C-alpha cells in the first residue's frame, strides 16, 4: 500500500457508490417512468451499454492524454450525467433518463480501468494484491450506496431525484481525490494509434479468451440477479429499506474478500480460485430458489457477491499475463467492452425476465451462462495440464 494506491482505492469506493446507487434506484425509477413494465431496467442497461460503447473511446483517450487526465474527464462526465438524471426524474422524462445514463457510461468505462491502473502504481510482484486492494474500495460503495439511496429518496418532491443530486457531490469529491494521484506514463502515451500485436492475434491465446469469458459472464450473471433484486423484492411485498439492506450485504460480500483474494491467488493459483467462484454462483441460484423471504434474497446475493469477487479478480489477474505494455490499452478496452456489453444484455434481460417470468425463471436462466463459464475454465485447465506434461 502506498499513497497513490490508497487514493485510487478511495476513488474506486466513490465509483462504486455511484454504481450501487444507480443499481438501487434506476430500476425503480424506470418502473415509475417506463411506458411498459418490462422496460424498467432500461436505465441500468443504458448505463452499462453506454460503458461498452465508450470503452474503445476511453482507451484512445487514455493513450492520447494519459490515465490521470482521462480519469478526471470521466468524473466530469459523471457530474453532468447525474445532474441530467435528476432533471429527468424531476420532469418524469423516461427518454431523458435513458440519454443521461448512456452518457454516464463514459464514467463507467473509466472507472472500470481503476483496477488496471492499480498495477502501475506498485511493484509488479504485488499486482494481485494491488487489484484486490483497489477493488476492496468497493466496500465504501457497499456501505454508502444503499444508505445514500435510502436517505435521499424523498429529499425532493419527486422520488429519488435527491439521490441523483447527491451523486453529483460524490463525483465531485472523487475528482478532487483524483487530482492528488500520480500515475506513471503509459507506454506510447501521447500517440494517436495503438502499437503492438493486433487484437485478433491477442485473441488467439486461450488464456486471453477464458479470462474475458469468466469476467464477462461472471459480471453479467451477477448484474442479472442484482439489477432485478429491488424489483423482485417489491413484487414480493418487501419494503425498499429491505432491498437496500440486501444490496448492502451483497456489495460488502463483493468486496470484503478482496483483503485476502490476492493472497489466495498467490497461494493456490488463479484457476482454483475462479472455480470456487463459479461454485458459489451455483450456491446463489440454489439459495434463491429455496424461498422468497428477505433472508433468502440476502443469502443468495451474499454468495453471489463472494463468487463475483473470486471470478473478477481472478479473471483480471489472469488477463494481465496476456499482453505486453505496448498493448495495454487495446487489450484492456477489449476486456471491458466484453464485460460491459454482457452487462448491458443482462440488465435488459433482468427487467424483462423478472416482470414477465418472475424471480424463479430468471435464476433458472442464469444456469446457462454459468455452464458456459465452467466449461471455459475446464478447457483452460486441460490446456495447461497438457502443457505441463509436454514440458515434463
Tab-separated table of C-alpha atoms in Angstrom, residues 2-390:
chain	number	residue	atom	x	y	z
A	2	UNK	CA	1.292	3.444	-0.924
A	3	UNK	CA	-0.242	6.894	-1.195
A	4	UNK	CA	-1.257	6.577	-4.847
A	5	UNK	CA	-2.829	3.159	-4.323
A	6	UNK	CA	-4.668	4.370	-1.224
A	7	UNK	CA	-6.168	7.355	-3.068
A	8	UNK	CA	-7.053	5.180	-6.062
A	9	UNK	CA	-8.817	2.796	-3.674
A	10	UNK	CA	-10.851	5.743	-2.382
A	11	UNK	CA	-11.774	6.703	-5.956
A	12	UNK	CA	-12.874	3.116	-6.548
A	13	UNK	CA	-15.083	3.322	-3.459
A	14	UNK	CA	-16.699	6.524	-4.712
A	15	UNK	CA	-17.117	4.959	-8.170
A	16	UNK	CA	-18.984	2.015	-6.672
A	17	UNK	CA	-21.060	4.355	-4.519
A	18	UNK	CA	-22.280	5.736	-7.842
A	19	UNK	CA	-22.797	2.249	-9.319
A	20	UNK	CA	-24.627	0.774	-6.332
A	21	UNK	CA	-26.895	3.816	-6.054
A	22	UNK	CA	-27.665	3.521	-9.768
A	23	UNK	CA	-28.485	-0.184	-9.370
A	24	UNK	CA	-30.639	0.517	-6.304
A	25	UNK	CA	-32.733	3.266	-7.876
A	26	UNK	CA	-32.544	3.149	-11.683
A	27	UNK	CA	-34.768	0.091	-11.981
A	28	UNK	CA	-37.357	1.579	-9.612
A	29	UNK	CA	-37.290	4.978	-11.325
A	30	UNK	CA	-37.552	3.155	-14.649
A	31	UNK	CA	-40.544	1.215	-13.318
A	32	UNK	CA	-42.238	4.541	-12.455
A	33	UNK	CA	-41.472	6.253	-15.764
A	34	UNK	CA	-41.329	3.484	-18.394
A	35	UNK	CA	-44.400	3.051	-20.608
A	36	UNK	CA	-44.167	-0.750	-20.173
A	37	UNK	CA	-43.091	-2.756	-17.121
A	38	UNK	CA	-40.501	-4.870	-18.961
A	39	UNK	CA	-38.633	-1.653	-19.830
A	40	UNK	CA	-37.959	-0.892	-16.152
A	41	UNK	CA	-34.267	-1.821	-16.205
A	42	UNK	CA	-33.511	0.011	-19.462
A	43	UNK	CA	-31.801	2.842	-17.496
A	44	UNK	CA	-29.449	0.246	-15.959
A	45	UNK	CA	-28.866	-1.265	-19.393
A	46	UNK	CA	-28.199	2.223	-20.793
A	47	UNK	CA	-25.542	2.843	-18.134
A	48	UNK	CA	-23.569	-0.338	-18.788
A	49	UNK	CA	-24.325	-0.278	-22.526
A	50	UNK	CA	-23.011	3.263	-22.666
A	51	UNK	CA	-19.895	1.985	-20.918
A	52	UNK	CA	-19.447	-0.748	-23.527
A	53	UNK	CA	-19.771	1.794	-26.344
A	54	UNK	CA	-17.392	4.200	-24.592
A	55	UNK	CA	-14.674	1.651	-23.723
A	56	UNK	CA	-12.787	1.880	-27.073
A	57	UNK	CA	-13.075	5.687	-26.948
A	58	UNK	CA	-11.749	5.730	-23.380
A	59	UNK	CA	-8.824	3.535	-24.484
A	60	UNK	CA	-7.916	6.089	-27.173
A	61	UNK	CA	-8.260	8.958	-24.717
A	62	UNK	CA	-6.072	7.185	-22.151
A	63	UNK	CA	-3.424	6.531	-24.775
A	64	UNK	CA	-3.589	10.121	-26.014
A	65	UNK	CA	-3.939	12.059	-22.745
A	66	UNK	CA	-2.766	9.624	-20.047
A	67	UNK	CA	-4.523	7.964	-17.127
A	68	UNK	CA	-4.999	10.980	-14.869
A	69	UNK	CA	-6.482	13.461	-17.348
A	70	UNK	CA	-8.822	10.843	-18.788
A	71	UNK	CA	-9.978	9.742	-15.330
A	72	UNK	CA	-10.658	13.361	-14.391
A	73	UNK	CA	-12.647	13.923	-17.563
A	74	UNK	CA	-14.676	10.804	-16.778
A	75	UNK	CA	-15.537	12.227	-13.365
A	76	UNK	CA	-16.608	15.486	-15.002
A	77	UNK	CA	-18.969	13.453	-17.207
A	78	UNK	CA	-20.272	11.734	-14.042
A	79	UNK	CA	-21.223	15.111	-12.527
A	80	UNK	CA	-23.069	16.226	-15.677
A	81	UNK	CA	-24.852	12.905	-16.217
A	82	UNK	CA	-26.038	12.644	-12.584
A	83	UNK	CA	-27.455	16.187	-12.854
A	84	UNK	CA	-29.275	15.200	-16.058
A	85	UNK	CA	-30.681	12.102	-14.314
A	86	UNK	CA	-32.018	14.352	-11.539
A	87	UNK	CA	-33.636	16.607	-14.127
A	88	UNK	CA	-35.150	13.602	-15.935
A	89	UNK	CA	-36.614	12.230	-12.694
A	90	UNK	CA	-37.971	15.648	-11.786
A	91	UNK	CA	-39.613	16.089	-15.201
A	92	UNK	CA	-40.691	12.420	-15.279
A	93	UNK	CA	-38.996	12.019	-18.657
A	94	UNK	CA	-38.041	8.410	-19.423
A	95	UNK	CA	-36.204	9.255	-22.707
A	96	UNK	CA	-34.084	11.889	-20.923
A	97	UNK	CA	-33.224	9.367	-18.209
A	98	UNK	CA	-32.009	6.923	-20.869
A	99	UNK	CA	-29.868	9.585	-22.556
A	100	UNK	CA	-28.370	10.651	-19.225
A	101	UNK	CA	-27.484	7.084	-18.218
A	102	UNK	CA	-25.916	6.383	-21.634
A	103	UNK	CA	-23.753	9.485	-21.116
A	104	UNK	CA	-22.808	8.220	-17.642
A	105	UNK	CA	-21.420	5.130	-19.383
A	106	UNK	CA	-18.256	7.082	-20.205
A	107	UNK	CA	-17.585	7.355	-16.465
A	108	UNK	CA	-18.405	3.659	-16.093
A	109	UNK	CA	-15.801	2.742	-18.715
A	110	UNK	CA	-13.218	4.964	-16.992
A	111	UNK	CA	-13.899	3.583	-13.521
A	112	UNK	CA	-13.565	0.020	-14.793
A	113	UNK	CA	-9.901	0.775	-15.548
A	114	UNK	CA	-9.008	1.718	-11.967
A	115	UNK	CA	-8.132	-1.938	-11.262
A	116	UNK	CA	-5.633	-1.979	-14.146
A	117	UNK	CA	-4.185	1.392	-13.147
A	118	UNK	CA	-3.542	-0.056	-9.672
A	119	UNK	CA	-0.944	-2.418	-11.128
A	120	UNK	CA	1.012	0.559	-12.453
A	121	UNK	CA	1.461	2.319	-9.093
A	122	UNK	CA	3.010	-0.704	-7.304
A	123	UNK	CA	5.840	-3.133	-7.910
A	124	UNK	CA	4.916	-5.799	-10.473
A	125	UNK	CA	5.358	-8.545	-7.851
A	126	UNK	CA	2.332	-7.192	-5.978
A	127	UNK	CA	-0.107	-6.927	-8.882
A	128	UNK	CA	-2.605	-9.476	-7.457
A	129	UNK	CA	-2.776	-7.623	-4.158
A	130	UNK	CA	-2.974	-4.220	-5.869
A	131	UNK	CA	-6.028	-5.350	-7.865
A	132	UNK	CA	-7.571	-6.751	-4.686
A	133	UNK	CA	-6.911	-3.632	-2.644
A	134	UNK	CA	-8.408	-1.277	-5.207
A	135	UNK	CA	-11.493	-3.453	-5.588
A	136	UNK	CA	-11.744	-3.538	-1.785
A	137	UNK	CA	-12.557	0.152	-2.093
A	138	UNK	CA	-15.956	-1.039	-3.241
A	139	UNK	CA	-16.769	-1.639	0.425
A	140	UNK	CA	-17.286	2.118	0.618
A	141	UNK	CA	-19.858	1.806	-2.149
A	142	UNK	CA	-21.493	-1.109	-0.387
A	143	UNK	CA	-21.980	0.918	2.774
A	144	UNK	CA	-22.767	4.343	1.342
A	145	UNK	CA	-24.602	3.452	-1.881
A	146	UNK	CA	-27.765	1.834	-0.460
A	147	UNK	CA	-27.825	4.198	2.536
A	148	UNK	CA	-27.411	7.212	0.245
A	149	UNK	CA	-30.343	5.999	-1.856
A	150	UNK	CA	-32.493	5.463	1.237
A	151	UNK	CA	-31.575	8.777	2.910
A	152	UNK	CA	-32.109	10.904	-0.197
A	153	UNK	CA	-35.093	9.069	-1.695
A	154	UNK	CA	-37.653	11.632	-0.538
A	155	UNK	CA	-35.322	14.629	-0.246
A	156	UNK	CA	-37.057	16.316	-3.193
A	157	UNK	CA	-40.719	16.124	-4.262
A	158	UNK	CA	-40.103	13.543	-6.999
A	159	UNK	CA	-38.855	10.227	-5.505
A	160	UNK	CA	-35.114	9.519	-5.969
A	161	UNK	CA	-34.347	12.919	-7.559
A	162	UNK	CA	-32.367	13.772	-4.436
A	163	UNK	CA	-30.261	10.629	-4.836
A	164	UNK	CA	-29.132	11.731	-8.293
A	165	UNK	CA	-28.291	15.193	-6.942
A	166	UNK	CA	-26.229	13.584	-4.169
A	167	UNK	CA	-24.274	11.617	-6.796
A	168	UNK	CA	-23.038	14.866	-8.336
A	169	UNK	CA	-21.363	15.580	-4.981
A	170	UNK	CA	-19.885	12.063	-4.851
A	171	UNK	CA	-18.345	12.526	-8.314
A	172	UNK	CA	-17.015	15.991	-7.415
A	173	UNK	CA	-15.293	14.552	-4.346
A	174	UNK	CA	-13.747	11.786	-6.472
A	175	UNK	CA	-12.486	14.403	-8.936
A	176	UNK	CA	-10.669	16.224	-6.104
A	177	UNK	CA	-9.107	12.958	-4.907
A	178	UNK	CA	-8.008	12.022	-8.431
A	179	UNK	CA	-6.085	15.320	-8.667
A	180	UNK	CA	-3.755	14.040	-5.929
A	181	UNK	CA	-2.824	10.761	-7.679
A	182	UNK	CA	0.304	10.430	-9.796
A	183	UNK	CA	0.387	7.730	-12.497
A	184	UNK	CA	3.468	6.624	-14.434
A	185	UNK	CA	3.252	7.394	-18.174
A	186	UNK	CA	1.608	4.735	-20.307
A	187	UNK	CA	3.683	3.041	-22.978
A	188	UNK	CA	3.310	5.221	-26.084
A	189	UNK	CA	1.373	7.930	-24.222
A	190	UNK	CA	0.568	10.846	-26.497
A	191	UNK	CA	0.266	8.611	-29.549
A	192	UNK	CA	-2.963	8.537	-31.542
A	193	UNK	CA	-2.531	4.973	-32.806
A	194	UNK	CA	-2.015	1.769	-30.814
A	195	UNK	CA	1.182	-0.275	-31.114
A	196	UNK	CA	1.927	-3.957	-30.549
A	197	UNK	CA	0.062	-7.035	-31.741
A	198	UNK	CA	-3.422	-6.552	-33.200
A	199	UNK	CA	-6.420	-7.655	-31.179
A	200	UNK	CA	-7.132	-10.681	-33.382
A	201	UNK	CA	-3.658	-12.036	-32.559
A	202	UNK	CA	-4.131	-11.452	-28.829
A	203	UNK	CA	-7.463	-13.269	-29.017
A	204	UNK	CA	-5.751	-16.450	-30.245
A	205	UNK	CA	-4.433	-17.044	-26.733
A	206	UNK	CA	-6.646	-19.444	-24.718
A	207	UNK	CA	-5.818	-17.553	-21.514
A	208	UNK	CA	-6.948	-14.268	-23.101
A	209	UNK	CA	-10.263	-15.798	-24.169
A	210	UNK	CA	-11.012	-17.572	-20.873
A	211	UNK	CA	-10.120	-14.506	-18.777
A	212	UNK	CA	-12.595	-12.409	-20.770
A	213	UNK	CA	-15.284	-15.115	-20.754
A	214	UNK	CA	-15.010	-15.589	-16.984
A	215	UNK	CA	-15.004	-11.865	-16.220
A	216	UNK	CA	-17.802	-11.051	-18.684
A	217	UNK	CA	-20.139	-13.915	-17.799
A	218	UNK	CA	-19.342	-13.620	-14.093
A	219	UNK	CA	-20.134	-9.921	-14.085
A	220	UNK	CA	-23.114	-10.451	-16.393
A	221	UNK	CA	-24.816	-13.063	-14.199
A	222	UNK	CA	-24.123	-11.009	-11.094
A	223	UNK	CA	-25.660	-7.966	-12.764
A	224	UNK	CA	-28.642	-10.009	-13.997
A	225	UNK	CA	-29.592	-11.011	-10.471
A	226	UNK	CA	-28.545	-7.828	-8.665
A	227	UNK	CA	-30.367	-5.442	-11.036
A	228	UNK	CA	-33.614	-7.373	-10.649
A	229	UNK	CA	-33.445	-7.766	-6.869
A	230	UNK	CA	-35.114	-4.437	-5.889
A	231	UNK	CA	-37.954	-5.127	-8.355
A	232	UNK	CA	-38.312	-8.776	-7.293
A	233	UNK	CA	-38.395	-7.797	-3.620
A	234	UNK	CA	-41.009	-5.137	-4.328
A	235	UNK	CA	-43.095	-7.778	-6.121
A	236	UNK	CA	-42.791	-9.981	-3.022
A	237	UNK	CA	-44.086	-7.158	-0.828
A	238	UNK	CA	-40.795	-6.249	0.837
A	239	UNK	CA	-40.138	-2.514	1.536
A	240	UNK	CA	-37.375	-0.553	-0.233
A	241	UNK	CA	-35.418	-0.388	3.039
A	242	UNK	CA	-35.177	-4.206	2.990
A	243	UNK	CA	-33.973	-4.161	-0.631
A	244	UNK	CA	-31.361	-1.543	0.264
A	245	UNK	CA	-30.174	-3.733	3.149
A	246	UNK	CA	-29.909	-6.773	0.858
A	247	UNK	CA	-27.919	-4.755	-1.695
A	248	UNK	CA	-25.632	-3.500	1.070
A	249	UNK	CA	-24.949	-7.085	2.199
A	250	UNK	CA	-24.362	-8.098	-1.417
A	251	UNK	CA	-21.866	-5.331	-2.173
A	252	UNK	CA	-19.985	-5.971	1.075
A	253	UNK	CA	-19.779	-9.649	0.063
A	254	UNK	CA	-18.396	-8.500	-3.296
A	255	UNK	CA	-15.538	-6.512	-1.810
A	256	UNK	CA	-14.666	-7.653	1.720
A	257	UNK	CA	-12.974	-10.833	0.333
A	258	UNK	CA	-10.638	-8.526	-1.627
A	259	UNK	CA	-8.496	-8.244	1.504
A	260	UNK	CA	-7.393	-11.857	1.021
A	261	UNK	CA	-8.262	-12.830	-2.591
A	262	UNK	CA	-4.910	-11.622	-3.955
A	263	UNK	CA	-3.025	-13.611	-1.316
A	264	UNK	CA	-5.215	-16.642	-2.023
A	265	UNK	CA	-4.414	-16.465	-5.748
A	266	UNK	CA	-0.704	-16.303	-4.915
A	267	UNK	CA	-1.026	-19.323	-2.638
A	268	UNK	CA	-3.254	-21.771	-4.539
A	269	UNK	CA	-3.324	-20.401	-8.081
A	270	UNK	CA	-5.786	-18.372	-10.109
A	271	UNK	CA	-7.843	-21.189	-11.685
A	272	UNK	CA	-8.798	-22.888	-8.360
A	273	UNK	CA	-9.956	-19.511	-7.001
A	274	UNK	CA	-12.032	-18.854	-10.137
A	275	UNK	CA	-13.531	-22.366	-9.959
A	276	UNK	CA	-14.553	-21.704	-6.360
A	277	UNK	CA	-16.228	-18.511	-7.579
A	278	UNK	CA	-18.254	-20.454	-10.153
A	279	UNK	CA	-19.397	-22.914	-7.461
A	280	UNK	CA	-20.526	-20.011	-5.267
A	281	UNK	CA	-22.682	-18.787	-8.173
A	282	UNK	CA	-24.365	-22.184	-8.234
A	283	UNK	CA	-24.928	-21.878	-4.495
A	284	UNK	CA	-26.529	-18.475	-5.072
A	285	UNK	CA	-29.058	-19.932	-7.503
A	286	UNK	CA	-29.924	-22.817	-5.171
A	287	UNK	CA	-30.390	-20.424	-2.251
A	288	UNK	CA	-32.587	-18.094	-4.341
A	289	UNK	CA	-34.800	-20.986	-5.423
A	290	UNK	CA	-35.351	-22.107	-1.824
A	291	UNK	CA	-37.666	-19.206	-0.854
A	292	UNK	CA	-38.569	-15.525	-1.199
A	293	UNK	CA	-38.096	-14.189	2.329
A	294	UNK	CA	-35.628	-11.334	2.908
A	295	UNK	CA	-33.218	-13.942	4.323
A	296	UNK	CA	-33.296	-15.897	1.035
A	297	UNK	CA	-32.600	-12.782	-1.030
A	298	UNK	CA	-29.767	-11.755	1.323
A	299	UNK	CA	-28.175	-15.221	1.399
A	300	UNK	CA	-28.347	-15.629	-2.370
A	301	UNK	CA	-26.811	-12.230	-3.055
A	302	UNK	CA	-24.093	-12.732	-0.422
A	303	UNK	CA	-22.961	-15.948	-2.172
A	304	UNK	CA	-23.214	-14.107	-5.497
A	305	UNK	CA	-21.001	-11.313	-4.184
A	306	UNK	CA	-18.179	-13.556	-2.981
A	307	UNK	CA	-18.357	-15.597	-6.198
A	308	UNK	CA	-18.089	-12.417	-8.269
A	309	UNK	CA	-15.038	-11.326	-6.279
A	310	UNK	CA	-13.182	-14.574	-6.979
A	311	UNK	CA	-14.102	-14.568	-10.670
A	312	UNK	CA	-13.465	-10.893	-11.364
A	313	UNK	CA	-10.165	-10.559	-9.518
A	314	UNK	CA	-9.086	-13.957	-10.819
A	315	UNK	CA	-10.052	-13.096	-14.394
A	316	UNK	CA	-8.313	-9.710	-14.226
A	317	UNK	CA	-5.147	-11.285	-12.794
A	318	UNK	CA	-5.191	-13.995	-15.469
A	319	UNK	CA	-5.696	-11.353	-18.140
A	320	UNK	CA	-2.673	-9.252	-17.176
A	321	UNK	CA	-0.378	-12.083	-18.339
A	322	UNK	CA	-1.683	-11.991	-21.914
A	323	UNK	CA	-0.459	-8.638	-23.230
A	324	UNK	CA	2.679	-6.503	-23.423
A	325	UNK	CA	2.932	-2.923	-22.092
A	326	UNK	CA	2.508	-1.508	-25.598
A	327	UNK	CA	-0.755	-3.499	-26.000
A	328	UNK	CA	-2.217	-2.459	-22.643
A	329	UNK	CA	-4.911	-0.021	-23.772
A	330	UNK	CA	-6.060	-2.216	-26.673
A	331	UNK	CA	-6.327	-5.357	-24.543
A	332	UNK	CA	-7.995	-3.638	-21.587
A	333	UNK	CA	-10.546	-1.991	-23.880
A	334	UNK	CA	-11.379	-5.400	-25.363
A	335	UNK	CA	-11.984	-6.884	-21.937
A	336	UNK	CA	-14.089	-4.016	-20.638
A	337	UNK	CA	-16.119	-3.802	-23.846
A	338	UNK	CA	-16.912	-7.505	-23.442
A	339	UNK	CA	-17.743	-7.155	-19.737
A	340	UNK	CA	-19.882	-4.033	-20.131
A	341	UNK	CA	-21.563	-5.352	-23.279
A	342	UNK	CA	-22.550	-8.536	-21.437
A	343	UNK	CA	-23.804	-6.448	-18.539
A	344	UNK	CA	-25.939	-4.390	-20.938
A	345	UNK	CA	-27.615	-7.553	-22.230
A	346	UNK	CA	-28.226	-8.904	-18.731
A	347	UNK	CA	-29.505	-5.538	-17.488
A	348	UNK	CA	-32.180	-5.570	-20.156
A	349	UNK	CA	-32.879	-9.269	-19.643
A	350	UNK	CA	-33.277	-8.866	-15.889
A	351	UNK	CA	-36.124	-6.377	-16.253
A	352	UNK	CA	-37.873	-8.470	-18.904
A	353	UNK	CA	-37.443	-11.750	-17.002
A	354	UNK	CA	-38.392	-10.537	-13.531
A	355	UNK	CA	-41.506	-8.683	-14.745
A	356	UNK	CA	-42.697	-11.486	-17.055
A	357	UNK	CA	-41.264	-14.816	-15.880
A	358	UNK	CA	-40.517	-13.862	-12.288
A	359	UNK	CA	-37.602	-14.454	-9.897
A	360	UNK	CA	-37.760	-18.248	-10.336
A	361	UNK	CA	-37.246	-18.336	-14.091
A	362	UNK	CA	-34.575	-15.663	-14.008
A	363	UNK	CA	-32.494	-17.754	-11.622
A	364	UNK	CA	-33.004	-20.890	-13.704
A	365	UNK	CA	-31.991	-18.973	-16.819
A	366	UNK	CA	-28.744	-17.877	-15.180
A	367	UNK	CA	-27.595	-21.519	-15.155
A	368	UNK	CA	-26.939	-21.346	-18.923
A	369	UNK	CA	-24.083	-18.772	-18.783
A	370	UNK	CA	-22.803	-20.442	-15.611
A	371	UNK	CA	-22.371	-23.722	-17.503
A	372	UNK	CA	-20.561	-21.905	-20.335
A	373	UNK	CA	-18.199	-20.265	-17.843
A	374	UNK	CA	-17.475	-23.593	-16.119
A	375	UNK	CA	-16.676	-25.246	-19.468
A	376	UNK	CA	-14.256	-22.430	-20.328
A	377	UNK	CA	-12.390	-22.883	-17.023
A	378	UNK	CA	-12.177	-26.664	-17.549
A	379	UNK	CA	-10.896	-26.114	-21.095
A	380	UNK	CA	-8.066	-23.818	-19.935
A	381	UNK	CA	-7.175	-26.156	-17.071
A	382	UNK	CA	-6.828	-29.055	-19.546
A	383	UNK	CA	-4.657	-26.956	-21.887
A	384	UNK	CA	-2.335	-26.032	-19.010
A	385	UNK	CA	-2.228	-29.621	-17.764
A	386	UNK	CA	-1.216	-30.921	-21.199
A	387	UNK	CA	1.380	-28.128	-21.498
A	388	UNK	CA	2.940	-29.147	-18.149
A	389	UNK	CA	3.017	-32.793	-19.237
A	390	UNK	CA	4.733	-31.863	-22.510
